[in-house]
């Protein structure tokens, strides 16, 4: 509450509820610049576009110190970006949190018209970016599938006929260092080139006491080559070639136990490596809590000697855009994109939360991503420019693979508990520490399971959108898109060589295979000897890759294949009205436009692995949005105030839930588990109270609620194979706050010495639920810190000096001035794992940047 009060007091500074960052230019005239956007595939004034858009120029990004797309989360309304083992982009509560290759993102990211289809390559550096637009709400008509939340549109600086460029360098704490630059090289009167490059490194702020290093570090390099050929007065060909390479150590996490009744804590009376007292299992709990923030200390974690947090990602992107101006009313554009990327092996989830190898999920080996896209656009005007239209065809093909491993290792059961489990009873632990007979088993059947998933998909779409000026003030827009997608999914599953396990365990002379119970072994000794550890030690991590060296049963894989076709039509209708100048005369309103937009979008369906039953069809998510907005310029164009209110019907939500296959094995899978409504409002305001002062303020409030969300009781399913339904419709939406706000104040002092510009940015995020299952929501209701993040406020400050000629700029900055600790990612799983793994955001960082333009 203290943080919220601070945020609200900051909002009062501007005496208005919100503000946008459409332009950070401080104009001597005291008039805000016109902002041009391309949200409808043509250039138009943002104040005349019937969409909720935040537009930032390249200068805006530099003024705010935004070096990567993920930093937009601080200032753009309804935008939440969580960066952990996978990139999670949410707009208005709609996002995707797993990063699996089979599941598409819900926010489309475009760079110069090229669609970036996978989440692992969407958080781009703002290298040589001319503008960045955040389109909120479904964009299914012009931008196609997987834009149910919205779209991020980046436009690059283009080659020109001028020799010019810039170079920037910076240093900061945590050994941060970076250098980037660009040079524009005209080759002839009709052929121009531009080359830009970026190198950025830091050593990370999170200490890893287990590996003796640090995490959250980054080492990224990229280079971008662009060409432009003006072949004639009517035809232009633009090409780009992008190379990017990053070598990161991903976010490390702390752990807490949040549910004593979780299946892996006390719910199934399991014992783990390290447990020597049959009457109480403490090893699993101690493993997690030993890695808690309370035990490890501030910004320190321990996932063992080999945490598998290193992530390598290399990508190459080629794009070609040809534009032919047929005549003054018609133009044709063709956009070709080719992309290849490789992601190295990485820990997907350390489920047990600590240094032990109890339960973990990870990508094994390199994962390849290859895609091709081609879009043909016909853009034109008719009826004396009263009709503006865009129509075209889109084709895309992807070829992706992902090798996924799941480690559940060995667990222990006292014989009395095992009998109760077999009878479908709630198991209890023996009263005596000695117990009866120790039994060791792999509770999921395979202590190590490998799934090789391959996805090939082709998309074909046809689209049309037209805007007609019924009168000078009233405009009607209609659009529709037809999409067909063919997905071929192949799954190869390889389990553990159970014969090898039996030979090793029985070969010690300490274990005996139980007749009629494959995979279960009685221990010829006492619980005090730690039988689970004895079994686990037979499979050490000899090669140091962080995975116990179980032997895969490569000779007996299982295969599944699915061919699915998804078809969808996504229409939109929008009505807008711009008030005439004579109506607004003698008022403080200079420009006013209202709009009402009905739009639709969908996120593609896919094939989901379901244990031994192969692949199941998951239906596409569907979003229907009704939005009303008002856009105004006020007080002689010194203030810009925009507001939007909306209601979104969110259907067939692709949620992670629990089920079982026909053999009774528990499986955690995606399913179409829910239907929801999102109601919210966003407000943006930019204000020049003085020609030298810019104030920006953003605010968003989203109310999410499920109309339908039915799940399966995990304990009933695991103990008695009983499908008992659980109503989860009262739960909060995960991973995104309901309320956010930001305030920016920038002042420019000009003189013979140049220009000095101090800038303060303050952002507020409301509470966030990070739970995955029903019990997490229950625990969150009791105490939000058990499965979520509390509200927080971050403040950043920058002080810049620019030379009088404008060529040299020196900036000192501090981010997170108050050194606030805030949780910005990962997950609570209280039904089964009982753990809450928390990732903390950046502490106070500071540094010095210098740039030179020539």
Short mmCIF file of C-alpha atoms in Angstrom, two decimals, residues 316-760:
data_model
loop_
_atom_site.label_atom_id
_atom_site.label_comp_id
_atom_site.label_asym_id
_atom_site.label_seq_id
_atom_site.Cartn_x
_atom_site.Cartn_y
_atom_site.Cartn_z
CA UNK A 316 20.40 -14.60 -38.96
CA UNK A 317 17.62 -12.60 -40.59
CA UNK A 318 17.38 -11.53 -44.23
CA UNK A 319 14.68 -9.23 -45.48
CA UNK A 320 13.86 -7.75 -48.85
CA UNK A 321 11.12 -5.19 -49.53
CA UNK A 322 10.24 -4.06 -53.02
CA UNK A 323 7.89 -1.12 -53.52
CA UNK A 324 6.43 -0.25 -56.91
CA UNK A 325 4.43 2.94 -57.26
CA UNK A 326 2.07 2.06 -60.10
CA UNK A 327 0.55 5.52 -60.21
CA UNK A 328 -0.37 8.27 -57.78
CA UNK A 329 -3.24 6.16 -56.43
CA UNK A 330 -1.85 2.62 -56.37
CA UNK A 331 1.33 1.00 -55.05
CA UNK A 332 2.42 -2.62 -54.69
CA UNK A 333 4.74 -3.89 -52.00
CA UNK A 334 6.39 -7.30 -51.62
CA UNK A 335 8.10 -8.28 -48.35
CA UNK A 336 10.30 -11.39 -48.16
CA UNK A 337 11.76 -12.66 -44.90
CA UNK A 338 14.17 -15.53 -44.18
CA UNK A 339 15.26 -16.38 -40.66
CA UNK A 340 17.37 -19.08 -39.10
CA UNK A 341 18.21 -19.34 -35.41
CA UNK A 342 19.78 -21.80 -33.02
CA UNK A 343 19.14 -21.92 -29.29
CA UNK A 344 21.53 -23.86 -27.09
CA UNK A 345 20.53 -26.19 -24.24
CA UNK A 346 19.15 -24.48 -21.15
CA UNK A 347 17.34 -25.19 -17.93
CA UNK A 348 13.64 -24.71 -18.53
CA UNK A 349 12.52 -25.16 -14.91
CA UNK A 350 14.37 -26.21 -11.77
CA UNK A 351 11.19 -27.50 -10.17
CA UNK A 352 12.71 -28.55 -6.84
CA UNK A 353 14.15 -25.04 -6.46
CA UNK A 354 17.55 -25.94 -5.04
CA UNK A 355 20.92 -27.54 -5.60
CA UNK A 356 19.69 -31.16 -5.68
CA UNK A 357 18.73 -32.94 -8.91
CA UNK A 358 15.28 -33.99 -7.73
CA UNK A 359 12.93 -32.66 -10.38
CA UNK A 360 13.99 -30.55 -13.32
CA UNK A 361 13.04 -29.76 -16.90
CA UNK A 362 15.48 -28.65 -19.56
CA UNK A 363 16.19 -28.39 -23.26
CA UNK A 364 18.68 -31.02 -24.38
CA UNK A 365 21.02 -30.06 -27.22
CA UNK A 366 20.51 -27.30 -29.75
CA UNK A 367 17.05 -26.29 -30.96
CA UNK A 368 16.77 -25.00 -34.51
CA UNK A 369 14.32 -22.41 -35.81
CA UNK A 370 13.88 -21.75 -39.53
CA UNK A 371 11.22 -19.65 -41.18
CA UNK A 372 10.25 -18.04 -44.47
CA UNK A 373 7.59 -15.42 -45.05
CA UNK A 374 6.30 -13.59 -48.09
CA UNK A 375 3.69 -10.86 -48.12
CA UNK A 376 2.20 -9.10 -51.14
CA UNK A 377 0.37 -5.83 -50.50
CA UNK A 378 -1.72 -3.66 -52.77
CA UNK A 379 -2.23 -0.21 -51.29
CA UNK A 380 -4.26 2.53 -52.86
CA UNK A 381 -6.76 5.32 -52.79
CA UNK A 382 -9.91 5.94 -54.78
CA UNK A 383 -12.88 8.29 -55.05
CA UNK A 384 -10.73 11.40 -54.85
CA UNK A 385 -8.77 9.94 -51.90
CA UNK A 386 -11.88 9.37 -49.83
CA UNK A 387 -11.21 5.61 -49.88
CA UNK A 388 -7.92 4.18 -48.60
CA UNK A 389 -7.43 0.44 -48.86
CA UNK A 390 -4.89 -2.31 -48.26
CA UNK A 391 -5.26 -5.83 -49.55
CA UNK A 392 -2.90 -8.71 -50.08
CA UNK A 393 -1.71 -12.25 -49.55
CA UNK A 394 0.57 -13.69 -46.89
CA UNK A 395 2.49 -16.97 -46.83
CA UNK A 396 4.78 -18.32 -44.12
CA UNK A 397 6.53 -21.61 -43.47
CA UNK A 398 8.34 -22.73 -40.33
CA UNK A 399 10.52 -25.70 -39.48
CA UNK A 400 11.34 -25.94 -35.78
CA UNK A 401 12.61 -28.60 -33.43
CA UNK A 402 13.05 -28.89 -29.70
CA UNK A 403 14.52 -31.67 -27.57
CA UNK A 404 13.05 -31.56 -24.09
CA UNK A 405 14.19 -33.51 -21.05
CA UNK A 406 12.36 -34.18 -17.79
CA UNK A 407 14.23 -35.48 -14.74
CA UNK A 408 12.27 -36.91 -11.79
CA UNK A 409 15.08 -39.11 -10.46
CA UNK A 410 14.53 -41.67 -7.67
CA UNK A 411 12.19 -41.25 -4.72
CA UNK A 412 11.58 -43.37 -1.66
CA UNK A 413 8.44 -44.84 -0.10
CA UNK A 414 8.10 -46.75 3.10
CA UNK A 415 6.39 -50.10 2.44
CA UNK A 416 3.36 -49.06 4.52
CA UNK A 417 2.95 -45.88 2.48
CA UNK A 418 3.37 -47.82 -0.77
CA UNK A 419 0.56 -50.21 0.20
CA UNK A 420 -1.73 -47.27 0.92
CA UNK A 421 -0.91 -45.68 -2.42
CA UNK A 422 -1.58 -48.92 -4.27
CA UNK A 423 -4.99 -49.10 -2.56
CA UNK A 424 -5.85 -45.53 -3.62
CA UNK A 425 -5.70 -44.23 -0.03
CA UNK A 426 -4.14 -41.04 1.22
CA UNK A 427 -0.69 -42.26 2.28
CA UNK A 428 0.66 -41.56 5.74
CA UNK A 429 4.22 -41.73 6.99
CA UNK A 430 5.18 -44.42 9.53
CA UNK A 431 5.23 -43.35 13.16
CA UNK A 432 8.75 -44.65 13.75
CA UNK A 433 11.86 -43.09 12.16
CA UNK A 434 12.94 -46.66 11.33
CA UNK A 435 9.80 -47.28 9.30
CA UNK A 436 9.31 -50.73 7.87
CA UNK A 437 10.85 -51.70 4.51
CA UNK A 438 12.45 -48.92 2.40
CA UNK A 439 11.33 -48.93 -1.23
CA UNK A 440 13.05 -46.94 -3.98
CA UNK A 441 11.35 -46.16 -7.28
CA UNK A 442 10.99 -43.68 -10.14
CA UNK A 443 7.52 -42.44 -9.30
CA UNK A 444 6.73 -41.29 -12.85
CA UNK A 445 7.99 -44.50 -14.43
CA UNK A 446 11.06 -42.99 -16.09
CA UNK A 447 13.53 -41.07 -13.92
CA UNK A 448 14.73 -39.37 -17.12
CA UNK A 449 12.51 -38.82 -20.14
CA UNK A 450 13.45 -37.24 -23.45
CA UNK A 451 10.97 -35.84 -25.95
CA UNK A 452 12.10 -34.84 -29.44
CA UNK A 453 9.49 -32.53 -30.91
CA UNK A 454 9.51 -31.35 -34.53
CA UNK A 455 7.05 -28.83 -35.97
CA UNK A 456 6.47 -27.85 -39.56
CA UNK A 457 3.73 -25.39 -40.29
CA UNK A 458 2.53 -23.42 -43.27
CA UNK A 459 0.26 -20.40 -43.13
CA UNK A 460 -1.67 -18.83 -45.96
CA UNK A 461 -3.78 -15.72 -45.56
CA UNK A 462 -5.70 -13.20 -47.62
CA UNK A 463 -6.64 -9.83 -46.16
CA UNK A 464 -8.49 -6.65 -47.03
CA UNK A 465 -9.06 -3.44 -45.10
CA UNK A 466 -10.51 -0.16 -46.32
CA UNK A 467 -11.29 3.20 -44.77
CA UNK A 468 -13.89 5.46 -46.35
CA UNK A 469 -14.42 9.13 -45.51
CA UNK A 470 -18.22 9.28 -45.46
CA UNK A 471 -17.91 12.98 -44.69
CA UNK A 472 -14.96 15.18 -43.85
CA UNK A 473 -15.51 14.29 -40.19
CA UNK A 474 -16.84 10.73 -40.28
CA UNK A 475 -14.78 7.71 -41.36
CA UNK A 476 -15.79 4.05 -41.55
CA UNK A 477 -13.28 1.21 -41.70
CA UNK A 478 -13.93 -2.42 -42.53
CA UNK A 479 -11.46 -5.27 -42.68
CA UNK A 480 -11.37 -9.04 -42.87
CA UNK A 481 -8.68 -11.70 -42.98
CA UNK A 482 -8.91 -15.38 -43.86
CA UNK A 483 -6.17 -17.65 -42.55
CA UNK A 484 -5.46 -21.32 -43.12
CA UNK A 485 -2.69 -23.08 -41.24
CA UNK A 486 -1.40 -26.61 -41.67
CA UNK A 487 0.71 -27.97 -38.81
CA UNK A 488 2.62 -31.22 -38.92
CA UNK A 489 3.90 -32.26 -35.48
CA UNK A 490 6.13 -35.24 -34.83
CA UNK A 491 7.02 -36.50 -31.37
CA UNK A 492 9.64 -39.06 -30.47
CA UNK A 493 9.75 -40.06 -26.80
CA UNK A 494 12.67 -41.93 -25.30
CA UNK A 495 12.50 -43.23 -21.75
CA UNK A 496 15.12 -44.57 -19.37
CA UNK A 497 16.68 -47.98 -19.87
CA UNK A 498 14.91 -49.77 -17.01
CA UNK A 499 17.01 -52.91 -17.52
CA UNK A 500 20.12 -50.86 -16.85
CA UNK A 501 18.52 -49.48 -13.66
CA UNK A 502 17.65 -52.96 -12.43
CA UNK A 503 21.10 -54.29 -13.21
CA UNK A 504 22.80 -51.45 -11.37
CA UNK A 505 20.55 -51.45 -8.30
CA UNK A 506 20.34 -55.22 -7.91
CA UNK A 507 24.03 -55.52 -8.74
CA UNK A 508 24.95 -53.61 -5.59
CA UNK A 509 23.48 -56.40 -3.48
CA UNK A 510 21.50 -53.77 -1.55
CA UNK A 511 18.32 -53.71 -3.67
CA UNK A 512 15.79 -56.35 -4.66
CA UNK A 513 13.32 -55.98 -7.52
CA UNK A 514 9.72 -56.29 -6.31
CA UNK A 515 7.77 -58.95 -8.15
CA UNK A 516 4.83 -57.57 -10.09
CA UNK A 517 5.93 -53.98 -9.44
CA UNK A 518 8.33 -53.01 -12.27
CA UNK A 519 10.57 -50.10 -11.36
CA UNK A 520 10.16 -50.64 -7.59
CA UNK A 521 13.05 -51.95 -5.48
CA UNK A 522 13.17 -52.81 -1.82
CA UNK A 523 16.31 -51.78 0.05
CA UNK A 524 18.12 -54.36 2.14
CA UNK A 525 18.89 -52.06 5.01
CA UNK A 526 17.57 -49.15 7.06
CA UNK A 527 16.20 -45.75 6.23
CA UNK A 528 19.03 -44.32 8.31
CA UNK A 529 21.43 -45.34 5.54
CA UNK A 530 19.73 -42.98 3.05
CA UNK A 531 18.71 -45.58 0.43
CA UNK A 532 17.47 -43.02 -2.11
CA UNK A 533 20.88 -41.33 -2.09
CA UNK A 534 22.57 -44.70 -2.52
CA UNK A 535 20.45 -45.37 -5.61
CA UNK A 536 20.95 -41.85 -6.99
CA UNK A 537 24.71 -42.06 -6.58
CA UNK A 538 24.74 -44.89 -9.09
CA UNK A 539 23.97 -42.21 -11.70
CA UNK A 540 26.32 -39.30 -11.03
CA UNK A 541 26.75 -36.34 -13.32
CA UNK A 542 30.10 -37.55 -14.63
CA UNK A 543 30.16 -35.30 -17.71
CA UNK A 544 29.28 -32.16 -15.71
CA UNK A 545 26.29 -31.14 -17.82
CA UNK A 546 23.99 -30.86 -14.82
CA UNK A 547 22.02 -34.03 -15.66
CA UNK A 548 22.49 -37.37 -13.86
CA UNK A 549 23.82 -39.91 -16.33
CA UNK A 550 20.82 -42.20 -16.71
CA UNK A 551 20.93 -44.35 -19.83
CA UNK A 552 18.25 -43.65 -22.44
CA UNK A 553 16.39 -46.61 -23.90
CA UNK A 554 17.16 -45.53 -27.47
CA UNK A 555 16.19 -48.96 -28.83
CA UNK A 556 12.56 -48.60 -27.78
CA UNK A 557 11.28 -45.13 -28.59
CA UNK A 558 7.63 -44.29 -29.11
CA UNK A 559 6.41 -42.14 -32.00
CA UNK A 560 3.43 -39.91 -32.63
CA UNK A 561 2.48 -37.72 -35.55
CA UNK A 562 -0.37 -35.30 -36.10
CA UNK A 563 -1.48 -33.25 -39.10
CA UNK A 564 -3.83 -30.46 -38.08
CA UNK A 565 -5.52 -27.77 -40.14
CA UNK A 566 -6.76 -24.55 -38.55
CA UNK A 567 -8.90 -22.02 -40.40
CA UNK A 568 -10.05 -18.70 -39.08
CA UNK A 569 -11.77 -15.52 -40.27
CA UNK A 570 -10.96 -12.35 -38.31
CA UNK A 571 -13.09 -9.31 -39.24
CA UNK A 572 -13.00 -5.79 -37.87
CA UNK A 573 -15.18 -2.67 -38.13
CA UNK A 574 -14.30 0.79 -36.91
CA UNK A 575 -16.16 4.10 -36.90
CA UNK A 576 -14.38 7.36 -36.14
CA UNK A 577 -15.47 10.97 -35.95
CA UNK A 578 -13.19 14.02 -35.98
CA UNK A 579 -14.74 17.22 -34.72
CA UNK A 580 -14.53 20.13 -37.13
CA UNK A 581 -12.43 23.18 -36.35
CA UNK A 582 -15.48 25.45 -36.17
CA UNK A 583 -17.05 23.15 -33.56
CA UNK A 584 -13.93 23.35 -31.39
CA UNK A 585 -13.39 27.07 -31.92
CA UNK A 586 -13.23 29.15 -28.75
CA UNK A 587 -12.51 26.01 -26.66
CA UNK A 588 -9.28 24.66 -25.20
CA UNK A 589 -9.60 21.66 -27.53
CA UNK A 590 -7.61 21.91 -30.77
CA UNK A 591 -8.19 18.42 -32.18
CA UNK A 592 -10.65 15.75 -31.08
CA UNK A 593 -11.33 12.33 -32.58
CA UNK A 594 -13.54 9.61 -31.16
CA UNK A 595 -13.70 6.04 -32.36
CA UNK A 596 -15.53 2.79 -31.78
CA UNK A 597 -13.71 -0.35 -32.96
CA UNK A 598 -14.78 -3.99 -33.03
CA UNK A 599 -11.85 -6.27 -33.79
CA UNK A 600 -10.95 -9.94 -33.65
CA UNK A 601 -7.83 -12.03 -33.45
CA UNK A 602 -6.73 -15.58 -32.92
CA UNK A 603 -3.70 -17.49 -31.72
CA UNK A 604 -2.99 -20.66 -33.62
CA UNK A 605 -3.86 -24.06 -32.25
CA UNK A 606 -1.28 -26.83 -32.04
CA UNK A 607 -0.69 -30.48 -31.19
CA UNK A 608 0.04 -31.25 -27.55
CA UNK A 609 1.95 -34.30 -26.23
CA UNK A 610 -0.27 -36.34 -23.88
CA UNK A 611 1.86 -39.09 -22.39
CA UNK A 612 1.53 -42.47 -24.10
CA UNK A 613 -1.55 -41.24 -25.97
CA UNK A 614 0.56 -39.24 -28.41
CA UNK A 615 -0.58 -35.84 -29.62
CA UNK A 616 -3.90 -34.10 -28.98
CA UNK A 617 -5.42 -31.17 -30.84
CA UNK A 618 -5.50 -27.84 -28.99
CA UNK A 619 -7.95 -25.38 -30.49
CA UNK A 620 -6.97 -21.79 -31.37
CA UNK A 621 -7.50 -19.03 -28.84
CA UNK A 622 -10.00 -16.42 -29.99
CA UNK A 623 -10.28 -12.80 -28.93
CA UNK A 624 -13.14 -10.41 -29.65
CA UNK A 625 -12.58 -6.81 -28.61
CA UNK A 626 -14.90 -3.80 -28.43
CA UNK A 627 -13.08 -0.53 -27.83
CA UNK A 628 -14.09 3.10 -27.48
CA UNK A 629 -11.47 5.83 -27.58
CA UNK A 630 -11.03 9.58 -27.53
CA UNK A 631 -7.91 11.34 -28.84
CA UNK A 632 -7.37 15.04 -28.25
CA UNK A 633 -4.81 17.81 -28.62
CA UNK A 634 -5.39 20.60 -26.12
CA UNK A 635 -4.29 24.10 -25.09
CA UNK A 636 -2.82 25.23 -28.42
CA UNK A 637 -1.41 21.72 -28.99
CA UNK A 638 0.74 21.84 -25.88
CA UNK A 639 -1.08 18.83 -24.44
CA UNK A 640 -2.06 15.49 -25.96
CA UNK A 641 -4.59 13.38 -24.09
CA UNK A 642 -5.81 9.98 -25.29
CA UNK A 643 -8.06 7.50 -23.53
CA UNK A 644 -9.38 4.07 -24.47
CA UNK A 645 -11.88 1.76 -22.76
CA UNK A 646 -12.45 -1.79 -23.89
CA UNK A 647 -14.09 -5.13 -23.26
CA UNK A 648 -12.39 -8.27 -24.52
CA UNK A 649 -13.98 -11.71 -24.75
CA UNK A 650 -11.18 -14.26 -24.50
CA UNK A 651 -12.22 -17.75 -25.62
CA UNK A 652 -10.59 -21.20 -25.76
CA UNK A 653 -7.72 -20.03 -23.59
CA UNK A 654 -4.71 -22.30 -23.94
CA UNK A 655 -3.87 -23.00 -20.31
CA UNK A 656 -1.53 -25.43 -18.60
CA UNK A 657 -3.49 -27.95 -16.57
CA UNK A 658 -3.31 -31.52 -15.26
CA UNK A 659 -4.67 -34.63 -16.93
CA UNK A 660 -3.82 -38.29 -17.36
CA UNK A 661 -3.20 -40.68 -20.22
CA UNK A 662 -4.96 -44.00 -20.76
CA UNK A 663 -2.39 -45.78 -18.58
CA UNK A 664 -3.12 -43.48 -15.66
CA UNK A 665 0.14 -41.54 -15.86
CA UNK A 666 -0.13 -37.97 -14.63
CA UNK A 667 0.69 -35.45 -17.34
CA UNK A 668 0.93 -31.67 -17.14
CA UNK A 669 -0.35 -30.38 -20.45
CA UNK A 670 -1.95 -27.55 -22.35
CA UNK A 671 -5.67 -27.70 -22.90
CA UNK A 672 -8.46 -25.29 -23.87
CA UNK A 673 -9.40 -24.83 -20.25
CA UNK A 674 -11.05 -21.46 -19.94
CA UNK A 675 -13.05 -18.51 -21.12
CA UNK A 676 -12.56 -15.02 -19.73
CA UNK A 677 -13.50 -11.36 -19.98
CA UNK A 678 -11.07 -8.45 -19.76
CA UNK A 679 -12.43 -5.00 -19.08
CA UNK A 680 -10.11 -2.08 -18.82
CA UNK A 681 -9.08 1.45 -19.62
CA UNK A 682 -5.87 3.19 -20.63
CA UNK A 683 -5.00 6.84 -20.61
CA UNK A 684 -1.99 8.63 -22.09
CA UNK A 685 -1.03 12.25 -21.82
CA UNK A 686 1.90 14.35 -23.04
CA UNK A 687 2.21 17.91 -21.84
CA UNK A 688 4.51 20.84 -22.56
CA UNK A 689 3.74 23.22 -19.68
CA UNK A 690 6.78 25.21 -20.84
CA UNK A 691 8.69 24.96 -24.12
CA UNK A 692 11.61 23.50 -22.15
CA UNK A 693 9.64 20.98 -20.09
CA UNK A 694 7.98 17.72 -21.08
CA UNK A 695 5.78 15.72 -18.73
CA UNK A 696 4.51 12.30 -19.71
CA UNK A 697 2.17 10.07 -17.76
CA UNK A 698 0.66 6.65 -18.58
CA UNK A 699 -1.95 4.69 -16.69
CA UNK A 700 -3.79 1.43 -17.32
CA UNK A 701 -6.28 -0.58 -15.31
CA UNK A 702 -7.30 -4.05 -16.46
CA UNK A 703 -9.90 -6.19 -14.73
CA UNK A 704 -9.58 -9.84 -15.63
CA UNK A 705 -12.02 -12.55 -14.68
CA UNK A 706 -12.72 -16.07 -15.85
CA UNK A 707 -16.22 -16.96 -16.92
CA UNK A 708 -15.22 -20.60 -17.19
CA UNK A 709 -12.14 -22.40 -15.91
CA UNK A 710 -12.51 -26.04 -14.89
CA UNK A 711 -9.50 -28.13 -13.90
CA UNK A 712 -8.87 -31.60 -12.47
CA UNK A 713 -8.02 -32.25 -8.84
CA UNK A 714 -4.43 -33.44 -9.02
CA UNK A 715 -4.38 -35.48 -5.82
CA UNK A 716 -7.57 -37.34 -6.69
CA UNK A 717 -6.16 -38.05 -10.11
CA UNK A 718 -2.84 -39.32 -8.78
CA UNK A 719 -4.24 -41.44 -5.94
CA UNK A 720 -7.47 -42.84 -7.28
CA UNK A 721 -7.43 -42.04 -11.04
CA UNK A 722 -10.60 -40.10 -10.37
CA UNK A 723 -11.49 -37.14 -12.59
CA UNK A 724 -12.73 -34.72 -9.92
CA UNK A 725 -13.39 -31.28 -11.34
CA UNK A 726 -12.15 -28.12 -9.65
CA UNK A 727 -13.71 -24.74 -10.40
CA UNK A 728 -10.87 -22.22 -10.83
CA UNK A 729 -12.95 -19.38 -12.24
CA UNK A 730 -12.37 -17.16 -9.19
CA UNK A 731 -8.58 -17.11 -9.68
CA UNK A 732 -6.65 -14.00 -10.73
CA UNK A 733 -5.01 -13.87 -14.14
CA UNK A 734 -1.34 -14.90 -13.98
CA UNK A 735 1.90 -13.08 -14.82
CA UNK A 736 0.48 -9.60 -15.44
CA UNK A 737 -0.61 -6.77 -13.12
CA UNK A 738 -4.06 -5.30 -13.17
CA UNK A 739 -2.79 -1.76 -12.69
CA UNK A 740 0.27 0.09 -13.94
CA UNK A 741 1.38 3.68 -14.24
CA UNK A 742 4.41 5.74 -15.22
CA UNK A 743 5.47 9.35 -14.93
CA UNK A 744 8.26 11.07 -16.84
CA UNK A 745 9.54 14.63 -16.35
CA UNK A 746 12.22 16.08 -18.63
CA UNK A 747 13.60 19.62 -18.59
CA UNK A 748 16.05 21.23 -21.03
CA UNK A 749 18.28 24.15 -20.08
CA UNK A 750 19.97 25.74 -23.09
CA UNK A 751 22.93 28.10 -23.09
CA UNK A 752 26.30 28.83 -24.66
CA UNK A 753 27.60 25.71 -22.92
CA UNK A 754 25.08 23.53 -24.80
CA UNK A 755 21.96 21.87 -23.40
CA UNK A 756 21.63 20.23 -20.01
CA UNK A 757 18.68 17.83 -19.67
CA UNK A 758 17.69 16.16 -16.42
CA UNK A 759 15.04 13.45 -16.71
CA UNK A 760 13.12 11.53 -14.03
#
